[in-house]
mmCIF file of C-alpha atoms in Angstrom:
data_model
loop_
_atom_site.group_PDB
_atom_site.id
_atom_site.type_symbol
_atom_site.label_atom_id
_atom_site.label_comp_id
_atom_site.label_asym_id
_atom_site.label_seq_id
_atom_site.Cartn_x
_atom_site.Cartn_y
_atom_site.Cartn_z
ATOM 1 C CA MET A 1 61.304 106.703 100.505
ATOM 2 C CA LYS A 2 64.975 105.751 100.452
ATOM 3 C CA ALA A 3 66.390 102.296 101.011
ATOM 4 C CA TRP A 4 69.971 101.163 101.248
ATOM 5 C CA PRO A 5 71.331 98.071 99.478
ATOM 6 C CA ARG A 6 71.142 95.028 101.743
ATOM 7 C CA GLN A 7 74.801 94.070 101.361
ATOM 8 C CA ASN A 8 75.857 97.518 102.567
ATOM 9 C CA LEU A 9 73.647 97.236 105.637
ATOM 10 C CA LEU A 10 75.191 93.887 106.443
ATOM 11 C CA GLN A 11 78.732 95.208 105.984
ATOM 12 C CA ASN A 12 78.003 98.433 107.914
ATOM 13 C CA ASP A 13 79.533 100.431 105.051
ATOM 14 C CA PRO A 14 77.548 103.474 103.935
ATOM 15 C CA PRO A 15 76.551 103.166 100.277
ATOM 16 C CA GLN A 16 77.644 105.748 97.736
ATOM 17 C CA GLN A 17 74.071 106.554 96.734
ATOM 18 C CA PRO A 18 70.705 105.485 98.155
ATOM 19 C CA ILE A 19 68.303 103.364 96.150
ATOM 20 C CA THR A 20 65.459 105.660 95.142
ATOM 21 C CA GLN A 21 62.909 102.956 94.352
ATOM 22 C CA VAL A 22 62.032 100.144 96.734
ATOM 23 C CA PRO A 23 61.956 96.670 95.124
ATOM 24 C CA LYS A 24 58.491 95.164 94.607
ATOM 25 C CA THR A 25 58.668 92.677 97.465
ATOM 26 C CA PRO A 26 56.503 92.050 100.528
ATOM 27 C CA ALA A 27 56.987 94.473 103.401
ATOM 28 C CA ILE A 28 56.561 93.442 107.010
ATOM 29 C CA CYS A 29 55.761 95.988 109.683
ATOM 30 C CA TYR A 30 56.449 94.930 113.269
ATOM 31 C CA VAL A 31 54.489 96.890 115.839
ATOM 32 C CA ASP A 32 55.073 97.113 119.577
ATOM 33 C CA VAL A 33 51.611 96.520 121.050
ATOM 34 C CA ALA A 34 52.397 98.786 124.001
ATOM 35 C CA THR A 35 52.470 101.774 121.643
ATOM 36 C CA LEU A 36 48.869 101.285 120.444
ATOM 37 C CA ASP A 37 46.785 103.071 123.076
ATOM 38 C CA THR A 38 43.710 104.008 121.071
ATOM 39 C CA LYS A 39 41.791 103.247 117.902
ATOM 40 C CA GLN A 40 43.343 106.410 116.464
ATOM 41 C CA ASP A 41 46.819 104.916 116.995
ATOM 42 C CA PHE A 42 45.718 101.881 114.994
ATOM 43 C CA ALA A 43 44.222 104.123 112.301
ATOM 44 C CA ASN A 44 47.523 106.012 112.082
ATOM 45 C CA LEU A 45 49.355 102.701 111.724
ATOM 46 C CA LEU A 46 47.046 101.663 108.876
ATOM 47 C CA THR A 47 47.665 105.004 107.157
ATOM 48 C CA ASP A 48 51.423 104.428 107.362
ATOM 49 C CA ILE A 49 50.997 100.938 105.921
ATOM 50 C CA LYS A 50 48.859 102.264 103.053
ATOM 51 C CA LEU A 51 51.592 104.771 102.242
ATOM 52 C CA LEU A 52 54.123 101.937 102.148
ATOM 53 C CA ALA A 53 51.782 99.917 99.946
ATOM 54 C CA ALA A 54 52.221 102.470 97.179
ATOM 55 C CA ASP A 55 55.755 101.116 96.667
ATOM 56 C CA VAL A 56 55.238 97.380 97.180
ATOM 57 C CA ASP A 57 52.931 94.693 95.810
ATOM 58 C CA LEU A 58 52.057 93.157 99.180
ATOM 59 C CA VAL A 59 52.035 94.571 102.682
ATOM 60 C CA ARG A 60 51.454 92.500 105.791
ATOM 61 C CA ALA A 61 50.995 94.073 109.206
ATOM 62 C CA GLU A 62 52.117 91.843 112.016
ATOM 63 C CA VAL A 63 52.005 92.641 115.681
ATOM 64 C CA GLN A 64 54.952 91.436 117.710
ATOM 65 C CA MET A 65 54.559 91.054 121.462
ATOM 66 C CA ASP A 66 57.572 89.567 123.229
ATOM 67 C CA THR A 67 58.651 86.672 120.979
ATOM 68 C CA ASP A 68 55.184 85.840 119.638
ATOM 69 C CA ARG A 69 54.045 87.197 116.297
ATOM 70 C CA ILE A 70 50.305 87.709 116.205
ATOM 71 C CA ARG A 71 48.355 88.501 113.060
ATOM 72 C CA ALA A 72 45.682 90.749 114.449
ATOM 73 C CA SER A 73 42.687 92.811 113.498
ATOM 74 C CA GLU A 74 41.957 96.136 115.183
ATOM 75 C CA GLU A 75 39.798 94.444 117.825
ATOM 76 C CA ASP A 76 42.498 91.875 118.550
ATOM 77 C CA ILE A 77 45.083 94.593 119.070
ATOM 78 C CA LEU A 78 42.840 96.504 121.461
ATOM 79 C CA ASP A 79 42.124 93.290 123.388
ATOM 80 C CA ILE A 80 45.849 92.551 123.601
ATOM 81 C CA ARG A 81 46.485 96.109 124.798
ATOM 82 C CA GLN A 82 43.963 95.635 127.615
ATOM 83 C CA ASP A 83 45.666 92.369 128.574
ATOM 84 C CA VAL A 84 49.001 94.186 128.728
ATOM 85 C CA TYR A 85 47.528 96.718 131.164
ATOM 86 C CA VAL A 86 46.139 93.924 133.337
ATOM 87 C CA THR A 87 49.496 92.139 133.348
ATOM 88 C CA LYS A 88 51.366 95.297 134.343
ATOM 89 C CA ASP A 89 48.873 96.091 137.113
ATOM 90 C CA THR A 90 48.942 92.613 138.601
ATOM 91 C CA VAL A 91 52.718 92.141 138.633
#
């Protein structure tokens, strides 16, 4: 995994060389609920997070829907997904 120095991202200048090791800091993964259609999608997400966890001390998965951030379990995400379908159908 490659990461670019934060100051270079902020300045929009490409760095000379990428950082090859990610700092040991918490990682936050924001997920669009509309992309989680099945339990397999959630399982794939967890696999991705576990791969990230190899490089960081703490990983938190947060689901972001509109402006709300919801800490959710698998069941919560599936319930939210069903609510999204209902909202789309009724509008």
